Amino acid sequence: MAVTTDFVETGVASASSSSRPRTGFAQYRIVPARYPARTAGTLFALLVIGVALHSVFTNPRWGWDVFAQWFFAEPVLVGLGRTLLLTLLGTISGFTLGTALALARVSRSPLLSGLSWTYIWIFRSIPLVVLLLILNNLGYLYETVTIGVPFTGINFISWNTTQIMTPFAAALLGLTLNQAAFASEIIRGGILSVDQGQLEAAAALGLPRGRQARRIILPQAMRSILPTAFNDIIGLAKGTSQVYILALPELFYTIQIIYRRNLEVIPLLMVATVWYLVILTVLSLVQHHIERHYARGALRTLPPSLLSRLSRRLAGTHQTRSAVVATQVDRSVSIAPLHAHGGDVTIQGVSKSFGPLKVLDDVSLTLAAGSVTVILGQSGSGKSTLLRSINHLERVDEGFIAIDGQLVGYRQEGETLYELKEKDILKRRVEVGMVFQNFNLFPHLTVLDNIVEAPVTVRGLAREQAEREARELLARVGLADKADAYPRQLSGGQQQRVAIARALALKPKVLLFDEPTSALDPELVGEVLEVIRELSRSGTTLVIVTHEIGFAREVADLVVFMEQGRILETGTPDKLFNTPDHPRTAEFLAKVL
Ligand code: ADP
Ligand code: MG
């Protein structure tokens, strides 16, 4: 659209004599920039396409009339149907078995992990063709297939092997076994790509292991699983052509039968080629769609779907940059009194080493219910390890930690301590909330889902009630309008406030903060401290590792100074900050104040 006005046509002279006011750019004609190299490239591409099409359609040996005659012929379509069925079933069963193998592989049972490793080792080694032929001859090895209780002679049902191992069954089984070995490694790769912090956050919320895998790990793993998985599925779709050695008339075998009869080799191979192209195109579309689904939360804005891109192109409109209306953050964090009951924390003679390094050395500390404790100390002095021990994310070597008289991680019977099973540890974790330096929100879940997940799964709350409480919490941290946003769409300070709301949703007795503001830009620190400040009057016991001395002075009941795994000094903020007993404390304060 060229906007031409008098002004442009008559030139500068009339402009200087004209008294017409200039009203923005509407007066000027806009000439798009020229890109000669791009134009040359386009011409070259046209030439290549022209030559290719010319050769394909003028050389009679391609035999397009024969192609047209066979493309939709019934035997071809039946073969195509078999290929599609094998691909579909092979994908489903292969990836189901593959997921089980991958989970077994990362399991903590060495035997189970070893079994999975061996399976993968064997089935990745055997060429598919060999495997198919072995399965086809299974009747020679085992005359019958029996379902029963092993080693007891109790059998429920029995089949003749050659009867049930039809070529189709052998093909499906072979493709599945082969596919599962590769799929499991793809899935394991995805699992390994998920950030460790995600596991810790899920564990800190007390989510059961199965739920952690299904809800937190696998959906995030999908992003790196999908591209390779689709490579693999496409490989499978084409790999089904190998089952022709079982004389199973899938697409490729059918084509072979036909051209052996009519000797029109090339046209029939083209029939197969075009059908494989169609299959690949459909799979690529499906892949794009599924990838888009799992990109939610990983990208700030999703790429447009193919359909909307197409319709936009047809309509000839360009995406206009939508004006972002900055919603004013509700900074009046008016927090209704939280009727929380804090727990008291007893830490008694706790020591912990990582190899030769003693990270906690005979630490003893008592924190009253509802109190606020700030832990100070240089980097590496063991502050995080102490917090994580309170939550039993770390197991201590000596001593014990108790919350409201209940041992963390153990059950006491007389003089004996029984280590709790992970399931029970997770249940008790609910009493201790944790806020991490790096927030560790689940990026693939909305803000609301992040908060609702644990109350629903762990506390068994009805979803509506959990959502109502979550919205109240969000309002309390000043983020009522962000319930449906994904974490990556929020600023660091907002993410950390969501993380605090998430921890609060379980109504913990004790809330641990590990340097909650260290990852934030200075101007965002205030909004997070404001929320913690409000919490400090709520009755929950707070333990905060922070370098914000001013904040510590204001909210802390007790300040603890740690060095090299030991507590050097504890005291009220007044005492510790003004007249520290220990010279090392004074030295540290001089550095950070
Ligand atoms: P802080 O939080 O005070 O900076 P940490 O508790 O994180 O200190 O760490 C204390 C010491 O323990 C550091 O020297 C750290 O390198 C070491 N450490 C922490 N976790 C591990 C681990 N999982 N394996 C080995 N060393 C560790
Ligand atoms: Mg730390």
XYZ file of C-alpha atoms and ligand atoms in Angstrom:
621
model
C 0.000 0.000 0.000
C 1.754 3.151 -1.152
C 0.597 6.352 0.389
C 1.290 9.076 -2.103
C 0.394 12.619 -1.301
C 0.777 15.991 -2.881
C 3.643 16.634 -0.650
C 5.796 13.906 -2.106
C 4.877 14.536 -5.703
C 5.451 18.249 -5.646
C 8.696 17.987 -3.809
C 10.471 20.091 -1.307
C 9.710 23.434 -2.916
C 5.994 23.152 -2.356
C 6.593 21.743 1.089
C 8.434 24.824 2.146
C 5.752 27.061 0.672
C 2.909 24.895 1.939
C 1.483 25.699 5.272
C -0.100 22.252 5.627
C 0.909 20.718 8.916
C 2.859 17.493 8.736
C 0.910 14.732 10.291
C 3.330 11.889 10.822
C 4.467 9.336 8.289
C 1.141 9.087 6.472
C 2.341 11.759 4.064
C 5.295 9.778 2.754
C 5.438 7.053 0.180
C 7.180 4.011 1.552
C 9.533 2.110 -0.770
C 10.550 -1.311 0.555
C 14.293 -1.996 0.681
C 15.654 -4.067 -2.211
C 17.722 -7.201 -1.716
C 19.363 -8.158 -5.039
C 20.988 -11.309 -3.596
C 17.620 -12.494 -2.319
C 16.056 -11.922 -5.737
C 18.887 -13.850 -7.421
C 18.398 -16.687 -4.935
C 14.703 -16.824 -5.719
C 15.401 -16.969 -9.459
C 17.923 -19.755 -8.926
C 15.436 -21.754 -6.871
C 12.811 -21.322 -9.605
C 15.310 -22.603 -12.161
C 16.149 -25.717 -10.105
C 12.470 -26.492 -9.548
C 11.766 -25.977 -13.265
C 14.545 -28.325 -14.371
C 13.506 -31.002 -11.881
C 9.831 -30.853 -12.869
C 10.683 -30.784 -16.568
C 12.823 -33.894 -16.316
C 10.309 -35.765 -14.179
C 7.342 -35.026 -16.436
C 8.884 -35.194 -19.921
C 10.870 -38.411 -19.513
C 8.293 -41.109 -20.420
C 10.218 -43.793 -18.538
C 8.942 -42.463 -15.224
C 5.671 -43.983 -16.405
C 3.243 -41.638 -14.690
C 0.268 -43.281 -16.374
C 1.195 -46.595 -14.741
C 1.763 -44.724 -11.499
C -1.735 -43.236 -11.687
C -3.197 -46.629 -12.410
C -1.653 -48.260 -9.329
C -1.517 -45.429 -6.782
C -4.997 -46.109 -5.412
C -5.181 -49.771 -6.466
C -6.718 -51.996 -3.841
C -3.699 -54.256 -3.116
C -1.527 -51.154 -2.678
C -4.010 -49.614 -0.250
C -4.258 -52.867 1.715
C -0.451 -52.983 1.930
C -0.384 -49.344 3.003
C -2.952 -50.140 5.690
C -0.700 -52.902 7.046
C 2.302 -50.573 7.062
C 0.326 -47.923 8.949
C -1.035 -50.454 11.425
C 2.440 -51.868 12.100
C 3.824 -48.357 12.564
C 1.023 -47.323 14.908
C 1.058 -50.470 17.032
C 4.867 -50.606 16.977
C 5.060 -47.011 18.162
C 2.553 -47.479 20.969
C 3.921 -50.753 22.293
C 7.548 -49.796 21.608
C 7.310 -46.527 23.509
C 5.276 -48.062 26.346
C 7.896 -50.755 26.867
C 10.618 -48.151 26.266
C 9.253 -45.887 29.019
C 9.202 -48.799 31.464
C 12.775 -49.697 30.480
C 13.959 -46.093 30.875
C 12.387 -45.792 34.337
C 13.935 -49.143 35.272
C 17.261 -47.911 33.993
C 17.219 -44.813 36.250
C 15.763 -46.752 39.198
C 17.806 -47.183 42.355
C 17.615 -50.972 42.256
C 20.905 -52.097 40.677
C 19.421 -55.394 39.518
C 16.451 -53.769 37.802
C 18.696 -51.164 36.235
C 21.072 -53.926 35.132
C 18.256 -55.935 33.606
C 17.141 -52.905 31.617
C 20.707 -52.218 30.519
C 21.090 -55.818 29.320
C 17.844 -55.674 27.365
C 18.936 -52.494 25.641
C 22.383 -53.944 24.969
C 20.983 -57.102 23.356
C 18.179 -55.598 21.301
C 20.200 -52.696 20.001
C 22.826 -55.190 18.857
C 20.623 -57.609 16.936
C 19.810 -56.417 13.405
C 16.060 -56.138 12.950
C 16.044 -58.606 10.058
C 17.793 -61.240 12.173
C 15.383 -60.655 15.051
C 12.391 -60.997 12.740
C 13.659 -64.313 11.361
C 14.350 -65.669 14.860
C 10.821 -64.789 15.936
C 9.436 -66.349 12.798
C 11.165 -69.585 13.790
C 10.181 -69.383 17.445
C 8.019 -72.493 17.024
C 11.199 -74.518 16.539
C 12.557 -73.351 19.928
C 9.315 -73.491 21.902
C 6.437 -75.591 20.640
C 3.904 -73.983 22.939
C 3.443 -70.614 24.605
C 2.013 -70.985 28.094
C 0.717 -68.575 30.700
C 1.024 -69.881 34.240
C 2.905 -69.526 37.521
C 6.621 -70.146 36.927
C 8.263 -73.152 38.645
C 4.958 -74.535 39.975
C 3.557 -76.440 37.038
C 0.337 -74.412 37.328
C -0.693 -73.431 33.787
C -3.728 -71.378 32.858
C -3.637 -71.369 29.112
C -1.415 -72.702 26.375
C -1.099 -72.094 22.615
C 0.703 -73.727 19.771
C 3.555 -71.321 18.909
C 3.361 -71.670 15.149
C -0.340 -70.932 15.305
C -0.109 -67.640 17.186
C 3.206 -66.486 15.723
C 1.721 -65.406 12.396
C 3.903 -63.241 10.164
C 2.006 -60.186 11.443
C 2.523 -61.158 15.094
C 6.210 -61.854 14.472
C 6.581 -58.531 12.665
C 4.827 -56.593 15.414
C 6.759 -58.328 18.189
C 10.068 -57.840 16.406
C 9.422 -54.168 15.704
C 8.269 -53.626 19.296
C 11.282 -55.303 20.893
C 13.638 -53.407 18.610
C 11.807 -50.115 18.976
C 11.644 -50.322 22.783
C 15.420 -50.606 23.092
C 15.952 -47.379 21.145
C 12.935 -45.596 22.619
C 14.108 -46.257 26.174
C 17.401 -44.497 25.534
C 15.591 -41.549 23.958
C 13.322 -41.286 26.990
C 16.207 -41.687 29.431
C 17.992 -38.869 27.625
C 14.917 -36.710 28.160
C 14.756 -37.601 31.847
C 18.427 -36.716 32.301
C 17.840 -33.339 30.669
C 15.420 -32.220 33.390
C 17.003 -29.879 35.895
C 17.935 -31.345 39.285
C 16.187 -28.438 41.006
C 12.874 -29.683 39.629
C 13.329 -33.017 41.408
C 14.209 -31.288 44.645
C 11.246 -28.945 44.448
C 8.912 -31.875 43.783
C 10.430 -33.821 46.664
C 10.267 -30.798 48.967
C 6.538 -30.572 48.263
C 6.194 -34.201 49.269
C 4.898 -35.407 45.902
C 5.018 -39.227 45.657
C 7.664 -40.646 43.305
C 5.205 -41.852 40.690
C 3.510 -38.476 40.590
C 6.905 -36.740 40.343
C 7.700 -38.842 37.273
C 4.320 -38.430 35.577
C 3.532 -34.833 36.369
C 6.888 -33.088 36.715
C 9.693 -35.025 35.028
C 8.221 -36.709 31.948
C 6.293 -33.660 30.640
C 9.462 -31.585 30.807
C 11.520 -34.413 29.360
C 9.122 -34.466 26.397
C 10.729 -31.363 24.939
C 13.982 -33.143 24.299
C 12.344 -36.539 23.741
C 10.041 -35.480 20.904
C 12.430 -34.576 18.066
C 14.449 -37.792 18.429
C 11.352 -39.853 19.117
C 9.795 -38.707 15.859
C 13.014 -39.499 14.035
C 12.639 -42.946 15.477
C 8.960 -43.291 14.549
C 9.727 -42.201 11.008
C 12.509 -44.785 10.994
C 9.954 -47.329 12.141
C 7.474 -46.397 9.405
C 10.169 -47.042 6.833
C 11.663 -49.930 8.818
C 8.393 -51.813 8.465
C 9.500 -52.434 4.876
C 12.015 -54.897 6.333
C 9.246 -57.257 7.367
C 8.875 -58.227 3.700
C 11.291 -61.076 4.563
C 8.427 -62.613 6.522
C 6.403 -62.498 3.290
C 4.002 -60.127 5.026
C 2.351 -58.075 2.289
C 2.879 -54.573 3.668
C 3.346 -51.653 1.260
C 6.815 -52.448 -0.031
C 6.244 -56.223 -0.375
C 2.981 -55.609 -2.239
C 4.772 -53.274 -4.631
C 7.436 -55.885 -5.258
C 4.843 -58.550 -6.048
C 3.186 -56.238 -8.561
C 6.315 -55.139 -10.415
C 7.604 -58.668 -10.644
C 4.439 -59.455 -12.509
C 4.122 -56.417 -14.791
C 7.829 -55.377 -14.901
C 6.943 -51.682 -14.414
C 9.606 -51.321 -11.743
C 10.151 -47.565 -11.611
C 6.495 -46.454 -11.678
C 5.654 -48.876 -8.893
C 8.647 -47.854 -6.806
C 7.362 -44.295 -7.264
C 3.989 -45.397 -5.902
C 5.765 -46.632 -2.764
C 7.933 -43.494 -2.587
C 5.012 -41.105 -2.795
C 3.078 -43.031 -0.145
C 6.106 -42.933 2.171
C 6.304 -39.172 1.509
C 2.656 -38.838 2.501
C 3.242 -40.811 5.714
C 6.262 -38.655 6.565
C 4.380 -35.438 5.923
C 1.527 -36.464 8.195
C 3.976 -37.520 10.908
C 5.801 -34.188 10.631
C 2.530 -32.307 11.083
C 1.673 -34.406 14.119
C 5.162 -33.787 15.510
C 4.832 -30.039 15.087
C 1.517 -30.108 16.898
C 2.723 -32.212 19.822
C 5.932 -30.206 20.188
C 3.886 -27.066 20.345
C 1.798 -28.608 23.102
C 4.849 -29.418 25.224
C 6.476 -26.068 24.537
C 3.943 -24.459 26.856
C 5.841 -22.851 29.668
C 9.211 -23.363 28.020
C 8.791 -20.424 25.689
C 7.449 -17.050 26.629
C 5.188 -17.037 23.575
C 4.291 -20.117 21.591
C 5.101 -20.201 17.891
C 1.856 -19.898 15.891
C 0.199 -23.169 14.968
C 0.517 -24.253 11.329
C -3.148 -23.596 10.772
C -3.085 -20.047 12.085
C 0.124 -19.327 10.184
C -1.504 -20.576 7.001
C -4.715 -18.630 7.495
C -2.785 -15.494 8.321
C -0.764 -15.861 5.158
C -3.894 -16.377 3.116
C -5.538 -13.349 4.660
C -2.378 -11.393 3.916
C -2.298 -9.756 7.290
C 0.835 -9.369 9.289
C 1.002 -9.956 12.938
C 0.780 -6.670 14.686
C 2.760 -6.307 17.782
C 0.214 -6.430 20.505
C 0.621 -3.646 22.923
C 1.518 -5.010 26.279
C -0.528 -3.306 28.884
C 1.600 -3.294 31.935
C -0.618 -4.443 34.706
C 0.281 -2.599 37.802
C 1.588 -5.030 40.359
C -0.518 -4.855 43.416
C 2.156 -3.837 45.863
C -0.131 -3.339 48.801
C 0.586 -6.793 50.092
C -2.134 -6.727 52.659
C -1.887 -10.062 54.285
C -4.724 -11.299 56.365
C -3.403 -12.931 59.507
C -2.475 -16.479 58.657
C -3.738 -18.857 61.251
C -0.669 -20.987 61.124
C 0.811 -23.032 63.878
C 4.542 -23.056 63.770
C 6.546 -26.065 64.822
C 9.570 -25.997 67.082
C 12.769 -27.325 65.596
C 15.408 -29.142 67.608
C 18.779 -29.772 66.047
C 20.986 -31.900 68.262
C 24.642 -32.729 67.602
C 24.232 -32.944 63.857
C 27.258 -33.805 61.716
C 27.459 -34.475 58.014
C 30.340 -35.161 55.658
C 30.658 -35.325 51.907
C 33.569 -37.730 51.517
C 36.469 -36.309 53.519
C 34.842 -32.876 53.800
C 33.013 -32.283 57.071
C 30.236 -29.896 56.072
C 28.307 -29.876 59.361
C 30.219 -30.361 62.569
C 28.271 -31.061 65.747
C 25.574 -28.454 65.135
C 23.012 -27.944 67.901
C 20.250 -25.374 67.790
C 16.748 -24.947 69.150
C 14.183 -22.838 67.321
C 10.975 -21.929 69.107
C 7.645 -22.397 67.360
C 6.731 -19.305 65.370
C 10.190 -17.783 65.654
C 12.244 -16.285 62.851
C 15.865 -17.380 62.564
C 18.383 -15.922 60.169
C 21.482 -17.935 59.331
C 24.573 -16.039 58.235
C 27.928 -17.276 57.081
C 30.355 -17.300 54.224
C 29.683 -19.273 51.099
C 30.500 -22.920 51.742
C 30.005 -22.706 55.510
C 27.225 -25.322 55.448
C 24.101 -23.132 55.605
C 22.306 -24.818 52.711
C 23.270 -28.259 53.968
C 21.793 -27.446 57.361
C 18.519 -26.261 55.805
C 18.341 -29.287 53.537
C 18.906 -31.558 56.518
C 15.921 -30.022 58.292
C 13.893 -31.027 55.238
C 15.692 -34.388 55.007
C 16.807 -33.598 51.476
C 20.185 -34.483 53.020
C 20.645 -37.352 55.451
C 22.755 -36.502 58.478
C 25.550 -38.815 59.632
C 25.265 -38.139 63.351
C 22.820 -36.470 65.689
C 19.164 -35.839 64.952
C 16.692 -33.183 63.950
C 13.154 -33.110 65.312
C 10.117 -31.007 64.487
C 7.562 -30.770 67.272
C 9.347 -33.678 68.916
C 9.035 -35.868 65.794
C 12.324 -37.071 64.373
C 13.016 -36.075 60.781
C 13.514 -39.151 58.606
C 13.296 -41.730 61.387
C 10.818 -43.532 63.575
C 11.874 -44.093 67.150
C 11.123 -47.222 69.128
C 12.839 -47.213 72.487
C 16.535 -46.935 71.804
C 16.275 -47.832 68.126
C 15.821 -45.468 65.208
C 14.220 -46.927 62.097
C 14.902 -45.094 58.922
C 11.633 -44.129 57.259
C 10.755 -45.271 53.775
C 10.897 -42.591 51.132
C 7.114 -42.680 50.921
C 6.783 -41.731 54.587
C 9.542 -39.150 54.397
C 7.648 -37.499 51.551
C 4.491 -37.439 53.665
C 6.282 -35.699 56.517
C 7.952 -33.227 54.178
C 4.591 -31.575 53.912
C 5.223 -30.045 57.323
C 8.360 -28.302 56.117
C 8.150 -25.959 53.154
C 11.195 -24.882 51.209
C 11.905 -21.885 49.015
C 14.962 -22.183 46.813
C 17.446 -19.628 45.564
C 16.533 -20.474 41.961
C 12.771 -20.638 42.614
C 12.502 -24.110 41.007
C 8.967 -23.503 39.839
C 7.670 -26.136 37.435
C 7.995 -24.294 34.113
C 5.463 -26.425 32.242
C 2.654 -25.723 34.734
C 0.800 -22.455 35.147
C 1.248 -20.462 38.318
C -2.053 -21.813 39.631
C -1.142 -25.420 38.811
C 2.232 -25.009 40.489
C 0.483 -24.057 43.710
C -2.413 -26.515 43.476
C -0.352 -29.605 42.623
C 0.826 -30.591 46.097
C -2.331 -29.761 48.106
C -4.383 -31.896 45.700
C -1.916 -34.762 45.376
C -0.455 -34.858 48.863
C -3.105 -33.356 51.106
C -5.965 -34.787 49.073
C -7.804 -31.468 48.827
C -10.617 -31.132 46.293
C -9.387 -29.235 43.284
C -11.888 -26.362 43.616
C -10.946 -25.777 47.208
C -7.239 -25.986 46.421
C -7.716 -23.455 43.632
C -9.674 -21.124 45.877
C -6.922 -21.262 48.491
C -4.260 -20.843 45.812
C -5.943 -17.672 44.524
C -6.103 -16.315 48.059
C -2.404 -17.013 48.484
C -1.631 -15.361 45.155
C -3.541 -12.294 46.259
C -1.531 -12.294 49.448
C 1.757 -12.220 47.583
C 0.358 -9.549 45.251
C -0.007 -11.714 42.155
C -3.755 -12.258 41.895
C -3.679 -11.474 38.164
C -0.942 -13.982 37.309
C -2.751 -17.232 38.083
C -2.770 -18.380 34.457
C 0.693 -17.207 33.491
C 3.566 -19.628 33.071
C 6.588 -19.078 35.364
C 8.881 -17.971 32.544
C 6.458 -15.155 31.757
C 7.125 -13.633 35.178
C 9.974 -11.564 36.531
C 12.358 -13.166 39.016
C 10.739 -11.420 41.956
C 7.289 -12.548 40.865
C 8.529 -16.121 40.390
C 9.951 -16.163 43.874
C 6.677 -14.863 45.306
C 4.864 -17.689 43.504
C 7.380 -20.140 44.974
C 6.574 -18.789 48.436
C 2.849 -19.161 47.767
C 3.468 -22.712 46.574
C 5.293 -23.588 49.783
C 2.586 -21.929 51.885
C -0.196 -23.865 50.167
C 0.723 -26.949 52.188
C 0.370 -24.928 55.406
C 3.787 -25.978 56.654
C 4.817 -25.712 60.289
C 8.307 -24.672 59.271
C 9.322 -22.710 56.206
C 12.925 -22.739 55.000
C 14.338 -20.025 52.747
C 17.696 -20.665 51.108
C 19.002 -17.294 49.935
C 15.592 -16.408 48.473
C 16.764 -13.098 47.033
C 20.292 -13.925 45.835
C 19.227 -14.689 42.282
C 17.260 -11.453 41.989
C 18.164 -8.096 40.546
C 18.532 -5.532 43.347
C 15.293 -3.734 42.546
C 13.311 -6.978 42.862
C 14.705 -7.960 46.250
C 12.361 -5.654 48.122
C 9.114 -7.221 46.906
C 10.205 -10.694 48.026
C 11.473 -9.507 51.404
C 8.159 -7.706 51.860
C 6.307 -11.005 51.539
C 8.663 -12.773 53.944
C 8.353 -9.871 56.379
C 4.582 -10.318 56.407
C 5.009 -14.039 56.947
C 7.263 -13.445 59.908
C 4.220 -12.326 61.874
C 2.064 -15.256 60.806
C 3.096 -17.864 63.343
C 4.977 -20.158 60.981
C 8.510 -20.962 62.086
C 10.871 -19.385 59.560
C 14.501 -20.239 58.932
C 16.114 -17.880 56.464
C 19.577 -17.970 54.942
C 20.243 -14.495 53.627
C 22.880 -11.834 53.242
C 20.346 -9.029 53.687
C 21.610 -7.804 57.041
C 19.169 -4.904 57.284
C 16.288 -7.283 56.782
C 17.725 -9.743 59.312
C 18.030 -6.999 61.885
C 14.385 -6.133 61.392
C 12.661 -9.536 61.372
C 14.925 -12.021 63.141
C 14.358 -13.275 66.654
C 17.599 -15.203 66.483
C 20.680 -14.768 64.304
C 23.049 -17.692 63.797
C 26.562 -17.263 62.458
C 28.145 -20.330 60.847
C 31.664 -21.032 59.745
C 33.157 -24.243 58.368
C 30.183 -26.319 59.389
C 30.072 -25.058 62.953
C 27.902 -22.550 64.718
C 30.295 -19.916 65.991
C 27.754 -17.683 67.615
C 24.035 -17.174 68.113
C 22.182 -14.207 69.528
C 19.519 -11.559 69.070
C 20.088 -9.261 66.094
C 20.969 -6.445 68.506
C 23.596 -8.468 70.260
C 25.105 -10.141 67.208
C 25.202 -7.134 64.936
C 26.328 -4.580 67.529
C 28.574 -6.449 69.926
C 29.508 -9.830 68.489
C 31.472 -12.089 70.825
C 33.508 -13.787 68.157
C 36.132 -11.890 66.126
C 35.225 -13.928 63.004
C 31.624 -12.730 63.264
C 32.792 -9.133 63.441
C 35.052 -9.708 60.444
C 32.205 -11.194 58.394
C 29.808 -8.402 59.311
C 32.387 -5.795 58.393
C 32.478 -7.346 54.927
C 28.752 -7.571 54.260
C 27.479 -4.461 56.019
P 26.543 -22.679 51.905
O 25.113 -22.850 51.647
O 26.834 -22.155 53.263
O 27.239 -21.862 50.878
P 26.673 -25.494 51.465
O 25.922 -26.079 52.604
O 25.983 -25.426 50.173
O 27.257 -24.087 51.878
O 27.987 -26.333 51.227
C 28.929 -26.551 52.268
C 30.092 -27.336 51.696
O 29.669 -28.622 51.327
C 30.706 -26.686 50.470
O 32.107 -26.786 50.582
C 30.188 -27.543 49.348
O 31.134 -27.582 48.318
C 30.018 -28.895 50.004
N 28.927 -29.663 49.431
C 27.617 -29.340 49.447
N 26.864 -30.291 48.859
C 27.725 -31.241 48.449
C 27.587 -32.510 47.784
N 26.382 -32.981 47.437
N 28.700 -33.217 47.537
C 29.918 -32.764 47.914
N 30.118 -31.608 48.537
C 29.052 -30.850 48.820
Mg 23.972 -22.170 50.043
